PDB file of C-alpha atoms in Angstrom:
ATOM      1  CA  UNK A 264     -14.223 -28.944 -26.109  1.00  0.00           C
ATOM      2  CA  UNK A 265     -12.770 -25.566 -25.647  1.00  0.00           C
ATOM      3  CA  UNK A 266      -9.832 -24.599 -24.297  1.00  0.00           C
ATOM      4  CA  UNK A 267     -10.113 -22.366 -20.812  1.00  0.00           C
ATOM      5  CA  UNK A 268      -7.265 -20.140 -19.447  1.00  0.00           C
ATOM      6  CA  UNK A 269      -7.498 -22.706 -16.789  1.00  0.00           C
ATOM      7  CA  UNK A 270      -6.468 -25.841 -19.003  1.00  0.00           C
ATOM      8  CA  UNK A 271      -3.724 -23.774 -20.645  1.00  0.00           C
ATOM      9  CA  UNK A 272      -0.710 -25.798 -21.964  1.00  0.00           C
ATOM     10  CA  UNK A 273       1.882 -23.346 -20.860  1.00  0.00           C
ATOM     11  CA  UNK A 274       3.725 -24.824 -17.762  1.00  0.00           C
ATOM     12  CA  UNK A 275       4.698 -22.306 -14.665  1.00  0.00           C
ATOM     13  CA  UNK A 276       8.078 -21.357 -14.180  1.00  0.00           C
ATOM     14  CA  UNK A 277      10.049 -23.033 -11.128  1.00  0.00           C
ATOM     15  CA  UNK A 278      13.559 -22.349  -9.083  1.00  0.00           C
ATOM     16  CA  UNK A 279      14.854 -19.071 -10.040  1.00  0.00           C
ATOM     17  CA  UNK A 280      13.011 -18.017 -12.963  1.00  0.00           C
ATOM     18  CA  UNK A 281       9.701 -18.220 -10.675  1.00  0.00           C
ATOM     19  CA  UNK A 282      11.439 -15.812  -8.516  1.00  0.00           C
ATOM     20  CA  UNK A 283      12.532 -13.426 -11.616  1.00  0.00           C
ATOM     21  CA  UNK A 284       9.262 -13.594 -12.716  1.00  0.00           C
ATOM     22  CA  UNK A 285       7.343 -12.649  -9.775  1.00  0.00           C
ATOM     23  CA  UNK A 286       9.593  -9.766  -8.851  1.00  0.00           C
ATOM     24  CA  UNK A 287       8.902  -8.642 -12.367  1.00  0.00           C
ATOM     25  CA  UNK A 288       4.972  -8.942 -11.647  1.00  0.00           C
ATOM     26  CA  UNK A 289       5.778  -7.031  -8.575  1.00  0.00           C
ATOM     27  CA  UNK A 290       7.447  -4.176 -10.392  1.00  0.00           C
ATOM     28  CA  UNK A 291       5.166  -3.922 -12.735  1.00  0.00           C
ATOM     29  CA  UNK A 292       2.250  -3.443  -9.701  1.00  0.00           C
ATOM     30  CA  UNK A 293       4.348  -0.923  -8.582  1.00  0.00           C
ATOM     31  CA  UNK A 294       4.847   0.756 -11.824  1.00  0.00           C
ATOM     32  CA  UNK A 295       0.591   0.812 -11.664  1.00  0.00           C
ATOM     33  CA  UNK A 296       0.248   1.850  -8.349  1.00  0.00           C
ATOM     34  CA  UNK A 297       2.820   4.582  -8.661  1.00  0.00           C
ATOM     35  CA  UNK A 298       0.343   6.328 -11.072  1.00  0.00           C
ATOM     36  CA  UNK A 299      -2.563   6.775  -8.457  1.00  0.00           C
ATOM     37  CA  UNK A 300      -1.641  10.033  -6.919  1.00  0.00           C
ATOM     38  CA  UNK A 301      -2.741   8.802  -3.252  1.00  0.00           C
ATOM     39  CA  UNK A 302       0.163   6.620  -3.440  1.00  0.00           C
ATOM     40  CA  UNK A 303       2.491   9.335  -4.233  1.00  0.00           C
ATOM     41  CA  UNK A 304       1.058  11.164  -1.723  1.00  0.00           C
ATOM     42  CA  UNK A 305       1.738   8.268   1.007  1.00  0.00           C
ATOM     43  CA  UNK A 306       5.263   8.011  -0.354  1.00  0.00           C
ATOM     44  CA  UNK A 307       6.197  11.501   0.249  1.00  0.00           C
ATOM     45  CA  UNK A 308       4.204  11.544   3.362  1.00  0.00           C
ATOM     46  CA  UNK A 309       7.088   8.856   4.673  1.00  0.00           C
ATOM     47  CA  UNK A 310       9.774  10.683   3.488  1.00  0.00           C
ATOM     48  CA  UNK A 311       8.288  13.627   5.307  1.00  0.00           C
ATOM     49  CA  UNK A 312       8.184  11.590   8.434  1.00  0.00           C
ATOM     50  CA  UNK A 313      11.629   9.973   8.103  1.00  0.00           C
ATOM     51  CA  UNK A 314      12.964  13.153   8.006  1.00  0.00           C
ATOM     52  CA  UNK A 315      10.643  14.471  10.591  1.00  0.00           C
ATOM     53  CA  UNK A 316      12.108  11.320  12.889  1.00  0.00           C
ATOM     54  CA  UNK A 317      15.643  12.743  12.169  1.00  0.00           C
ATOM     55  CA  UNK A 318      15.006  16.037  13.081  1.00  0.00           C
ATOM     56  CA  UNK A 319      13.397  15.160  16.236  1.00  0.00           C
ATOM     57  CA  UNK A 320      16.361  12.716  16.914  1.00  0.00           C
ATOM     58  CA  UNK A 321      14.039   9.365  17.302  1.00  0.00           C
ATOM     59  CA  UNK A 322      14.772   5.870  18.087  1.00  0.00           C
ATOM     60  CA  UNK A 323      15.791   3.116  15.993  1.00  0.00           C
ATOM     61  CA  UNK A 324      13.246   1.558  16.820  1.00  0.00           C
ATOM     62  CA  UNK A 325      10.931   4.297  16.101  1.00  0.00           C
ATOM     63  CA  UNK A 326      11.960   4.043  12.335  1.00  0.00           C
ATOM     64  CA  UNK A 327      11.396   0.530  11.986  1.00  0.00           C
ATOM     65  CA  UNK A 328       7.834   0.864  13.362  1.00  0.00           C
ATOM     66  CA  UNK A 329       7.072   3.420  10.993  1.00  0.00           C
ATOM     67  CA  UNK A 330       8.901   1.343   7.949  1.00  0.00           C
ATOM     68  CA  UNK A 331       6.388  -1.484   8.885  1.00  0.00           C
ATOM     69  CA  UNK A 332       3.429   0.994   9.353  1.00  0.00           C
ATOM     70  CA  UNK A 333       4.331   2.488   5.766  1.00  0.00           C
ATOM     71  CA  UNK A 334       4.565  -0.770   4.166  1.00  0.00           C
ATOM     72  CA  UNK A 335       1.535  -2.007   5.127  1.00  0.00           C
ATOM     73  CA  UNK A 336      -0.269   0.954   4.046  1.00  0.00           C
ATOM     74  CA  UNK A 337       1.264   0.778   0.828  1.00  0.00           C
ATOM     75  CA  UNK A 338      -0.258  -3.144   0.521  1.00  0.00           C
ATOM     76  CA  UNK A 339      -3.725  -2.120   1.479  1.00  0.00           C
ATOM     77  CA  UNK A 340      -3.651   0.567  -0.951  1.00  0.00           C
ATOM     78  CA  UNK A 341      -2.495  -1.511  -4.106  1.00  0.00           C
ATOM     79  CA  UNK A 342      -5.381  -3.750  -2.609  1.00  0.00           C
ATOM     80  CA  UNK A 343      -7.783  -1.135  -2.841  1.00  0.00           C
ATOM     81  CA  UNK A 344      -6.563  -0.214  -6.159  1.00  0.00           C
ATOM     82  CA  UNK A 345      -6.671  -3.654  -7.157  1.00  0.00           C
ATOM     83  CA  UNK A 346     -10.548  -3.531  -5.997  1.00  0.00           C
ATOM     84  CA  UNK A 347     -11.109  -0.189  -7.727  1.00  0.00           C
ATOM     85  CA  UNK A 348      -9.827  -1.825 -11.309  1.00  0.00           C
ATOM     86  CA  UNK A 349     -11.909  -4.787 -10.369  1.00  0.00           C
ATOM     87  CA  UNK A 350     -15.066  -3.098  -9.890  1.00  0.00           C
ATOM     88  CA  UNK A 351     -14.768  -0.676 -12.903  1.00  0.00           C
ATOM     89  CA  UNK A 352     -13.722  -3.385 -15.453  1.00  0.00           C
ATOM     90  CA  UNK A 353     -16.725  -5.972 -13.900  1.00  0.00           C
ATOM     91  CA  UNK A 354     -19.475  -3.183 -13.513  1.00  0.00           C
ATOM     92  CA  UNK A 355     -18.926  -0.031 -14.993  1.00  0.00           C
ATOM     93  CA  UNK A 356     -22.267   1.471 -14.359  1.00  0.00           C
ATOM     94  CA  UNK A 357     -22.862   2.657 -10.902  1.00  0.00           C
ATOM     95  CA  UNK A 358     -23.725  -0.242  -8.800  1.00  0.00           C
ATOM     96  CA  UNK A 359     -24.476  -0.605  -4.916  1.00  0.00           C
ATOM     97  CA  UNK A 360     -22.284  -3.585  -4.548  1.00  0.00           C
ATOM     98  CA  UNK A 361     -19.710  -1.605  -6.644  1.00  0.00           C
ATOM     99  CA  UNK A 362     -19.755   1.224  -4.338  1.00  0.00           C
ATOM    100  CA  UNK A 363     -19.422  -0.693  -1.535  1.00  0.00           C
ATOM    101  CA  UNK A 364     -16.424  -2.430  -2.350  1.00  0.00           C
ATOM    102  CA  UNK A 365     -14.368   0.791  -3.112  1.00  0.00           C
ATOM    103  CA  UNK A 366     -15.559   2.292   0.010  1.00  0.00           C
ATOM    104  CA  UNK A 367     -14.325  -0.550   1.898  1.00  0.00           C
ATOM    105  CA  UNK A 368     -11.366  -0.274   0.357  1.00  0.00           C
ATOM    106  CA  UNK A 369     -11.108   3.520   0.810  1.00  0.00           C
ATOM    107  CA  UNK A 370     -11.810   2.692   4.517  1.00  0.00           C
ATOM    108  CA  UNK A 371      -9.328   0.450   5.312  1.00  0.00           C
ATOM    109  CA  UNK A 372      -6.588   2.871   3.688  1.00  0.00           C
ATOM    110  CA  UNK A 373      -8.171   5.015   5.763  1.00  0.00           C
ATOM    111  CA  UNK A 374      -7.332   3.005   8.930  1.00  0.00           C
ATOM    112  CA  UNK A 375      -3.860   2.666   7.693  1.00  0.00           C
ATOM    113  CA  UNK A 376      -3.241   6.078   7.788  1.00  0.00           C
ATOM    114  CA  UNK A 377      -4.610   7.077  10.899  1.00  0.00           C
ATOM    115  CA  UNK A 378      -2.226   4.418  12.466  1.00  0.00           C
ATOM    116  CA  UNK A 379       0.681   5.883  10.480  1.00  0.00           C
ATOM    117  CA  UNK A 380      -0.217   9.301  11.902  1.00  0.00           C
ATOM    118  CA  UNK A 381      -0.843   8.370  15.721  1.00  0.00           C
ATOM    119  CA  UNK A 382       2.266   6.508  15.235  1.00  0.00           C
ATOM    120  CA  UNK A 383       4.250   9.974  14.248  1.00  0.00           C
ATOM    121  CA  UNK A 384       2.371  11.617  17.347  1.00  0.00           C
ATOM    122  CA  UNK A 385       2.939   9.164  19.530  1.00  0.00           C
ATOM    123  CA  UNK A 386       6.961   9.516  18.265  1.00  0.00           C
ATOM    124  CA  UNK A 387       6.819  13.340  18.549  1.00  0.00           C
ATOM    125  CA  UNK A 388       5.233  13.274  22.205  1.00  0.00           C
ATOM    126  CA  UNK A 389       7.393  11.087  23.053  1.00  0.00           C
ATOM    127  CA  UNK A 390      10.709  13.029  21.923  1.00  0.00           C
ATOM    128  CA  UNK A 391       9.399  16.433  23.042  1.00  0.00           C
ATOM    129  CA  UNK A 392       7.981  15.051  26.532  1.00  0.00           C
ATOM    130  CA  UNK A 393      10.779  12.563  27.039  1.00  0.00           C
ATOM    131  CA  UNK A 394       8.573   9.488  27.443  1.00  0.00           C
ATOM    132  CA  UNK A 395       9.442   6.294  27.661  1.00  0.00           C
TER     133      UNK A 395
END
């Protein structure tokens, strides 16, 4: 019978070198996801707003939302990038399913950002109207 990558005879790493190797697994999704330009984008679009939020003089608080916000829209779009490899390396012709997917995922990056951005209004009306 023939081997699958299932019944492979390599054993997982435990303890530490589990850890070392999943933070390398991590890097190297960064490493990816740093060459889509939308993620760029998104990552100078924070610094923008960080320095936005100093300039304006917000809250602590305010920061941390937004770090949270950020980071989050950073996951759903490594998982829409993850969807968009996916989809080209299982159908590379022009599919409906195919297309759906990615729009999906385009969407929910999509919903991401509009929170990130109501988030930075909701900051800025709140520092130039003094509400609390």
């Amino acid at each position: 019978m023939e081997n699958t990558p299932l019944d492979s005879t390599l054993g997982k790493a435990s303890g530490v070198r589990r850890i070392i190797a999943a933070t390398r697994y991590s890097m190297q999704g960064l490493v990816r996801l740093w060459r889509e330009q939308a993620f760029r984008h998104e990552v100078y679009a924070f610094c923008a707003g960080l320095a936005l939020f100093a300039i304006v003089g917000a809250a602590a608080i305010d920061y941390f939302i937004f770090l949270i916000l950020t980071l989050l829209l950073f996951c759903v779009e490594a998982l829409n990038t993850a969807i968009e490899e996916l989809v080209d390396r299982i159908s590379p012709e022009i599919s409906t399913v195919g297309r759906h997917a990615k729009d999906l995922g385009s969407f929910a990056v999509f919903c991401m950002l509009t929170a990130n951005g109501l988030f930075v209004l909701y900051v800025l009306a709140k520092t130039f109207f003094r509400l609390h």
